[in-house]
mmCIF file of C-alpha atoms in Angstrom:
data_model
loop_
_atom_site.group_PDB
_atom_site.id
_atom_site.type_symbol
_atom_site.label_atom_id
_atom_site.label_comp_id
_atom_site.label_asym_id
_atom_site.label_seq_id
_atom_site.Cartn_x
_atom_site.Cartn_y
_atom_site.Cartn_z
ATOM 1 C CA UNK A 39 -144.546 201.828 -3.141
ATOM 2 C CA UNK A 40 -145.617 199.779 -6.145
ATOM 3 C CA UNK A 41 -147.809 200.818 -9.038
ATOM 4 C CA UNK A 42 -151.211 199.405 -9.880
ATOM 5 C CA UNK A 43 -151.823 201.524 -13.001
ATOM 6 C CA UNK A 44 -151.006 198.664 -15.378
ATOM 7 C CA UNK A 45 -154.321 197.044 -14.382
ATOM 8 C CA UNK A 46 -156.300 199.926 -15.910
ATOM 9 C CA UNK A 47 -157.081 199.396 -19.625
ATOM 10 C CA UNK A 48 -157.848 202.200 -22.076
ATOM 11 C CA UNK A 49 -161.378 203.605 -21.994
ATOM 12 C CA UNK A 50 -163.527 202.021 -24.739
ATOM 13 C CA UNK A 51 -163.777 204.079 -27.915
ATOM 14 C CA UNK A 52 -166.898 202.390 -29.289
ATOM 15 C CA UNK A 53 -170.189 201.160 -27.871
ATOM 16 C CA UNK A 54 -172.338 202.207 -24.963
ATOM 17 C CA UNK A 55 -171.065 204.981 -22.641
ATOM 18 C CA UNK A 56 -173.096 206.326 -19.725
ATOM 19 C CA UNK A 57 -172.302 209.814 -18.360
ATOM 20 C CA UNK A 58 -173.372 211.759 -15.279
ATOM 21 C CA UNK A 59 -172.407 215.013 -13.566
ATOM 22 C CA UNK A 60 -171.308 215.575 -9.971
ATOM 23 C CA UNK A 61 -170.379 218.552 -7.792
ATOM 24 C CA UNK A 62 -167.784 218.105 -5.043
ATOM 25 C CA UNK A 63 -169.830 219.306 -2.077
ATOM 26 C CA UNK A 64 -169.010 220.072 1.569
ATOM 27 C CA UNK A 65 -169.614 216.498 2.720
ATOM 28 C CA UNK A 66 -167.397 215.046 -0.013
ATOM 29 C CA UNK A 67 -164.103 216.708 0.916
ATOM 30 C CA UNK A 68 -161.421 216.621 3.596
ATOM 31 C CA UNK A 69 -160.496 219.761 5.580
ATOM 32 C CA UNK A 70 -157.907 220.523 2.865
ATOM 33 C CA UNK A 71 -160.628 220.441 0.176
ATOM 34 C CA UNK A 72 -159.535 217.158 -1.436
ATOM 35 C CA UNK A 73 -162.306 214.726 -2.375
ATOM 36 C CA UNK A 74 -162.188 211.697 -0.075
ATOM 37 C CA UNK A 75 -161.494 208.207 -1.454
ATOM 38 C CA UNK A 76 -164.747 206.832 -0.050
ATOM 39 C CA UNK A 77 -166.602 209.646 -1.821
ATOM 40 C CA UNK A 78 -164.864 208.867 -5.128
ATOM 41 C CA UNK A 79 -165.675 205.166 -4.851
ATOM 42 C CA UNK A 80 -169.285 206.025 -4.040
ATOM 43 C CA UNK A 81 -169.410 208.108 -7.231
ATOM 44 C CA UNK A 82 -168.031 205.126 -9.164
ATOM 45 C CA UNK A 83 -170.677 202.704 -7.896
ATOM 46 C CA UNK A 84 -173.363 205.365 -8.333
ATOM 47 C CA UNK A 85 -172.620 205.947 -12.008
ATOM 48 C CA UNK A 86 -172.359 202.170 -12.555
ATOM 49 C CA UNK A 87 -175.830 201.718 -11.074
ATOM 50 C CA UNK A 88 -177.054 204.626 -13.171
ATOM 51 C CA UNK A 89 -175.870 202.799 -16.278
ATOM 52 C CA UNK A 90 -177.637 199.506 -15.538
ATOM 53 C CA UNK A 91 -180.744 201.438 -14.503
ATOM 54 C CA UNK A 92 -180.697 203.411 -17.761
ATOM 55 C CA UNK A 93 -180.094 200.184 -19.712
ATOM 56 C CA UNK A 94 -183.151 198.565 -18.094
ATOM 57 C CA UNK A 95 -181.300 195.614 -16.549
ATOM 58 C CA UNK A 96 -181.331 196.757 -12.923
ATOM 59 C CA UNK A 97 -183.698 193.901 -11.997
ATOM 60 C CA UNK A 98 -181.868 191.241 -14.029
ATOM 61 C CA UNK A 99 -178.976 190.767 -11.608
ATOM 62 C CA UNK A 100 -177.408 191.830 -8.335
ATOM 63 C CA UNK A 101 -173.888 193.064 -9.038
ATOM 64 C CA UNK A 102 -171.244 192.369 -6.383
ATOM 65 C CA UNK A 103 -167.964 194.248 -6.453
ATOM 66 C CA UNK A 104 -164.848 192.086 -6.557
ATOM 67 C CA UNK A 105 -162.025 194.555 -7.236
ATOM 68 C CA UNK A 106 -161.541 198.292 -7.836
ATOM 69 C CA UNK A 107 -158.321 199.859 -9.100
ATOM 70 C CA UNK A 108 -157.855 203.644 -8.967
ATOM 71 C CA UNK A 109 -155.373 206.003 -10.544
ATOM 72 C CA UNK A 110 -155.816 209.591 -9.376
ATOM 73 C CA UNK A 111 -153.289 211.899 -11.066
ATOM 74 C CA UNK A 112 -155.152 214.908 -9.640
ATOM 75 C CA UNK A 113 -157.779 214.718 -6.909
ATOM 76 C CA UNK A 114 -161.120 216.485 -7.377
ATOM 77 C CA UNK A 115 -161.418 219.538 -5.140
ATOM 78 C CA UNK A 116 -164.233 221.140 -3.172
ATOM 79 C CA UNK A 117 -166.531 223.093 -5.494
ATOM 80 C CA UNK A 118 -165.267 221.400 -8.662
ATOM 81 C CA UNK A 119 -167.786 220.238 -11.247
ATOM 82 C CA UNK A 120 -167.140 216.734 -12.538
ATOM 83 C CA UNK A 121 -168.148 214.631 -15.521
ATOM 84 C CA UNK A 122 -168.231 210.866 -14.948
ATOM 85 C CA UNK A 123 -168.155 208.479 -17.935
ATOM 86 C CA UNK A 124 -168.481 204.714 -17.588
ATOM 87 C CA UNK A 125 -168.437 201.795 -20.012
ATOM 88 C CA UNK A 126 -168.010 198.033 -19.902
ATOM 89 C CA UNK A 127 -164.468 197.273 -21.092
ATOM 90 C CA UNK A 128 -164.432 193.474 -20.826
ATOM 91 C CA UNK A 129 -166.264 190.478 -19.418
ATOM 92 C CA UNK A 130 -165.971 186.869 -18.346
ATOM 93 C CA UNK A 131 -168.354 183.984 -17.806
ATOM 94 C CA UNK A 132 -170.272 185.547 -14.904
ATOM 95 C CA UNK A 133 -168.662 188.928 -14.395
ATOM 96 C CA UNK A 134 -167.871 192.202 -16.128
ATOM 97 C CA UNK A 135 -165.083 194.757 -16.129
ATOM 98 C CA UNK A 136 -166.263 198.356 -15.879
ATOM 99 C CA UNK A 137 -164.041 201.282 -16.831
ATOM 100 C CA UNK A 138 -164.843 204.733 -15.412
ATOM 101 C CA UNK A 139 -163.208 208.099 -16.032
ATOM 102 C CA UNK A 140 -163.772 211.310 -14.041
ATOM 103 C CA UNK A 141 -162.785 214.749 -15.329
ATOM 104 C CA UNK A 142 -163.161 218.057 -13.492
ATOM 105 C CA UNK A 143 -163.447 221.643 -14.687
ATOM 106 C CA UNK A 144 -160.437 222.529 -12.517
ATOM 107 C CA UNK A 145 -158.220 219.728 -13.834
ATOM 108 C CA UNK A 146 -159.254 216.773 -11.666
ATOM 109 C CA UNK A 147 -158.661 213.345 -13.125
ATOM 110 C CA UNK A 148 -159.601 209.873 -11.880
ATOM 111 C CA UNK A 149 -159.238 206.640 -13.839
ATOM 112 C CA UNK A 150 -160.795 203.462 -12.468
ATOM 113 C CA UNK A 151 -161.493 199.887 -13.422
ATOM 114 C CA UNK A 152 -163.642 197.453 -11.461
ATOM 115 C CA UNK A 153 -164.679 193.812 -11.649
ATOM 116 C CA UNK A 154 -168.352 193.159 -10.862
ATOM 117 C CA UNK A 155 -169.835 189.650 -10.478
ATOM 118 C CA UNK A 156 -173.470 189.150 -11.491
ATOM 119 C CA UNK A 157 -175.744 187.222 -9.114
ATOM 120 C CA UNK A 158 -179.232 185.911 -9.712
ATOM 121 C CA UNK A 159 -181.523 188.287 -7.737
ATOM 122 C CA UNK A 160 -183.505 185.356 -6.275
ATOM 123 C CA UNK A 161 -180.885 182.668 -5.554
ATOM 124 C CA UNK A 162 -177.957 185.115 -5.092
ATOM 125 C CA UNK A 163 -175.760 182.670 -6.975
ATOM 126 C CA UNK A 164 -173.540 183.719 -9.913
ATOM 127 C CA UNK A 165 -175.618 183.893 -13.093
ATOM 128 C CA UNK A 166 -175.476 185.280 -16.622
ATOM 129 C CA UNK A 167 -177.412 188.376 -17.661
ATOM 130 C CA UNK A 168 -179.280 187.483 -20.861
ATOM 131 C CA UNK A 169 -179.116 190.943 -22.485
ATOM 132 C CA UNK A 170 -175.597 191.763 -21.370
ATOM 133 C CA UNK A 171 -173.731 191.101 -24.618
ATOM 134 C CA UNK A 172 -176.367 192.910 -26.681
ATOM 135 C CA UNK A 173 -175.918 196.007 -24.511
ATOM 136 C CA UNK A 174 -172.216 195.942 -23.766
ATOM 137 C CA UNK A 175 -170.576 193.608 -26.270
ATOM 138 C CA UNK A 176 -169.492 196.411 -28.591
ATOM 139 C CA UNK A 177 -167.643 198.412 -25.920
ATOM 140 C CA UNK A 178 -166.120 195.262 -24.379
ATOM 141 C CA UNK A 179 -164.920 193.972 -27.743
ATOM 142 C CA UNK A 180 -162.823 190.824 -27.477
ATOM 143 C CA UNK A 181 -161.353 191.684 -24.044
ATOM 144 C CA UNK A 182 -161.936 188.788 -21.639
ATOM 145 C CA UNK A 183 -161.139 189.209 -17.952
ATOM 146 C CA UNK A 184 -160.867 187.086 -14.813
ATOM 147 C CA UNK A 185 -162.357 187.710 -11.383
ATOM 148 C CA UNK A 186 -159.674 185.887 -9.409
ATOM 149 C CA UNK A 187 -158.219 187.754 -6.417
ATOM 150 C CA UNK A 188 -154.445 188.162 -6.308
ATOM 151 C CA UNK A 189 -153.530 190.134 -3.162
ATOM 152 C CA UNK A 190 -151.363 188.177 -0.705
ATOM 153 C CA UNK A 191 -152.456 187.286 2.820
ATOM 154 C CA UNK A 192 -151.211 189.576 5.612
ATOM 155 C CA UNK A 193 -147.803 188.635 7.044
ATOM 156 C CA UNK A 194 -147.509 187.561 10.644
ATOM 157 C CA UNK A 195 -145.679 190.766 11.556
ATOM 158 C CA UNK A 196 -148.321 193.115 10.088
ATOM 159 C CA UNK A 197 -149.080 196.038 12.387
ATOM 160 C CA UNK A 198 -152.641 195.924 13.733
ATOM 161 C CA UNK A 199 -154.870 198.785 14.831
ATOM 162 C CA UNK A 200 -158.554 198.773 15.744
ATOM 163 C CA UNK A 201 -161.184 200.021 13.319
ATOM 164 C CA UNK A 202 -164.897 200.505 13.981
ATOM 165 C CA UNK A 203 -167.546 199.698 11.375
ATOM 166 C CA UNK A 204 -170.755 201.656 11.995
ATOM 167 C CA UNK A 205 -174.418 200.875 11.490
ATOM 168 C CA UNK A 206 -174.413 203.878 9.160
ATOM 169 C CA UNK A 207 -171.955 201.981 6.914
ATOM 170 C CA UNK A 208 -174.571 199.324 6.071
ATOM 171 C CA UNK A 209 -176.213 199.690 2.658
ATOM 172 C CA UNK A 210 -179.495 198.634 1.052
ATOM 173 C CA UNK A 211 -178.240 195.037 0.825
ATOM 174 C CA UNK A 212 -177.552 194.929 4.576
ATOM 175 C CA UNK A 213 -173.774 194.757 4.030
ATOM 176 C CA UNK A 214 -170.974 197.203 4.734
ATOM 177 C CA UNK A 215 -171.038 199.422 1.655
ATOM 178 C CA UNK A 216 -168.181 199.167 -0.846
ATOM 179 C CA UNK A 217 -167.250 202.817 -0.307
ATOM 180 C CA UNK A 218 -167.160 202.532 3.494
ATOM 181 C CA UNK A 219 -164.091 200.258 3.422
ATOM 182 C CA UNK A 220 -162.063 203.176 2.058
ATOM 183 C CA UNK A 221 -162.691 205.233 5.194
ATOM 184 C CA UNK A 222 -160.064 203.141 6.977
ATOM 185 C CA UNK A 223 -157.521 204.260 4.361
ATOM 186 C CA UNK A 224 -158.703 207.877 4.476
ATOM 187 C CA UNK A 225 -158.084 207.956 8.218
ATOM 188 C CA UNK A 226 -154.330 207.760 7.623
ATOM 189 C CA UNK A 227 -154.310 209.885 4.442
ATOM 190 C CA UNK A 228 -156.274 212.932 5.680
ATOM 191 C CA UNK A 229 -153.270 214.566 7.438
ATOM 192 C CA UNK A 230 -151.067 214.175 4.318
ATOM 193 C CA UNK A 231 -150.656 216.860 1.600
ATOM 194 C CA UNK A 232 -151.943 214.418 -0.997
ATOM 195 C CA UNK A 233 -152.521 215.472 -4.623
ATOM 196 C CA UNK A 234 -152.315 212.107 -6.410
ATOM 197 C CA UNK A 235 -152.640 208.419 -5.567
ATOM 198 C CA UNK A 236 -152.915 204.902 -6.903
ATOM 199 C CA UNK A 237 -154.838 202.291 -4.945
ATOM 200 C CA UNK A 238 -156.578 198.970 -5.326
ATOM 201 C CA UNK A 239 -159.066 197.102 -3.166
ATOM 202 C CA UNK A 240 -160.104 193.458 -3.358
ATOM 203 C CA UNK A 241 -163.304 192.368 -1.635
ATOM 204 C CA UNK A 242 -162.888 188.902 -0.136
ATOM 205 C CA UNK A 243 -166.161 188.338 1.705
ATOM 206 C CA UNK A 244 -169.226 190.444 2.436
ATOM 207 C CA UNK A 245 -169.457 191.916 5.930
ATOM 208 C CA UNK A 246 -173.038 191.958 7.140
ATOM 209 C CA UNK A 247 -172.773 193.660 10.510
ATOM 210 C CA UNK A 248 -171.279 196.696 12.144
ATOM 211 C CA UNK A 249 -168.844 196.395 15.008
ATOM 212 C CA UNK A 250 -165.147 196.242 15.819
ATOM 213 C CA UNK A 251 -162.684 195.308 13.089
ATOM 214 C CA UNK A 252 -158.901 195.285 12.686
ATOM 215 C CA UNK A 253 -156.840 197.092 10.060
ATOM 216 C CA UNK A 254 -153.514 195.362 9.363
ATOM 217 C CA UNK A 255 -150.611 197.228 7.731
ATOM 218 C CA UNK A 256 -147.359 196.107 6.101
ATOM 219 C CA UNK A 257 -145.529 198.445 3.730
ATOM 220 C CA UNK A 258 -147.895 199.632 1.000
ATOM 221 C CA UNK A 259 -150.543 197.004 1.832
ATOM 222 C CA UNK A 260 -153.543 196.994 4.166
ATOM 223 C CA UNK A 261 -156.034 194.300 5.183
ATOM 224 C CA UNK A 262 -159.365 194.663 6.974
ATOM 225 C CA UNK A 263 -160.350 191.783 9.226
ATOM 226 C CA UNK A 264 -163.723 191.495 10.927
ATOM 227 C CA UNK A 265 -164.406 190.569 14.523
ATOM 228 C CA UNK A 266 -165.071 187.030 13.251
ATOM 229 C CA UNK A 267 -161.400 186.803 12.236
ATOM 230 C CA UNK A 268 -162.272 186.617 8.533
ATOM 231 C CA UNK A 269 -160.478 188.757 5.956
ATOM 232 C CA UNK A 270 -163.002 191.007 4.220
ATOM 233 C CA UNK A 271 -160.904 193.424 2.153
ATOM 234 C CA UNK A 272 -157.317 194.074 1.147
ATOM 235 C CA UNK A 273 -155.634 197.163 -0.321
ATOM 236 C CA UNK A 274 -152.449 198.151 -2.090
ATOM 237 C CA UNK A 275 -151.435 201.822 -2.097
ATOM 238 C CA UNK A 276 -149.006 203.745 -4.276
ATOM 239 C CA UNK A 277 -148.224 206.985 -6.073
ATOM 240 C CA UNK A 278 -148.675 207.384 -9.836
ATOM 241 C CA UNK A 279 -145.419 207.416 -11.804
ATOM 242 C CA UNK A 280 -144.163 210.867 -12.801
ATOM 243 C CA UNK A 281 -144.950 212.130 -16.276
#
């Protein structure tokens, strides 16, 4: 399996940092006590929203997730208390890179980086946020990032299995929630004695309805295709390097 850790930059050492606390509760963990990937990703988007809410720009834009890269050297465990810290680590013309770090009181560690595209809340077209640089320019520094997707298309011989997207997976925007995509990966990981992981998702197109879908697999890669035949998400999975 390949590594995706090189995509994760250092956490900013200056500028705005937003922090929140979490407890790994009963609904957050697998039968083995490991925090689920969809739970972790939900924490990431929750603390990101908490930051823009605290900054007072929650009504200035709708942020759409383009890519999330995770490095989990040690999974959070049931009952563990966590501290989440998030900061903007770079930006482009109409998007931002957000770096998030999770630390637990029992040794859990999660490092993540995500690309979010800003949309005008009325037209839902990509748009700048006027106060963005004033708020986040110091932490972002001179790091400029791109929002281009780079995962390959699924090969013709990819193994297909059915996947069901539920009405309960729809979020406040009426789309399948970012975290819900990870449930398809969790389905194959739950039986494994997993303590660490690297993974990346790219969101290709929003999925606005529940129903049957198809998960395609080839090596360390996965693709989620809707009933309309369109590719909506792609993943790459791996293990962190030793040391």
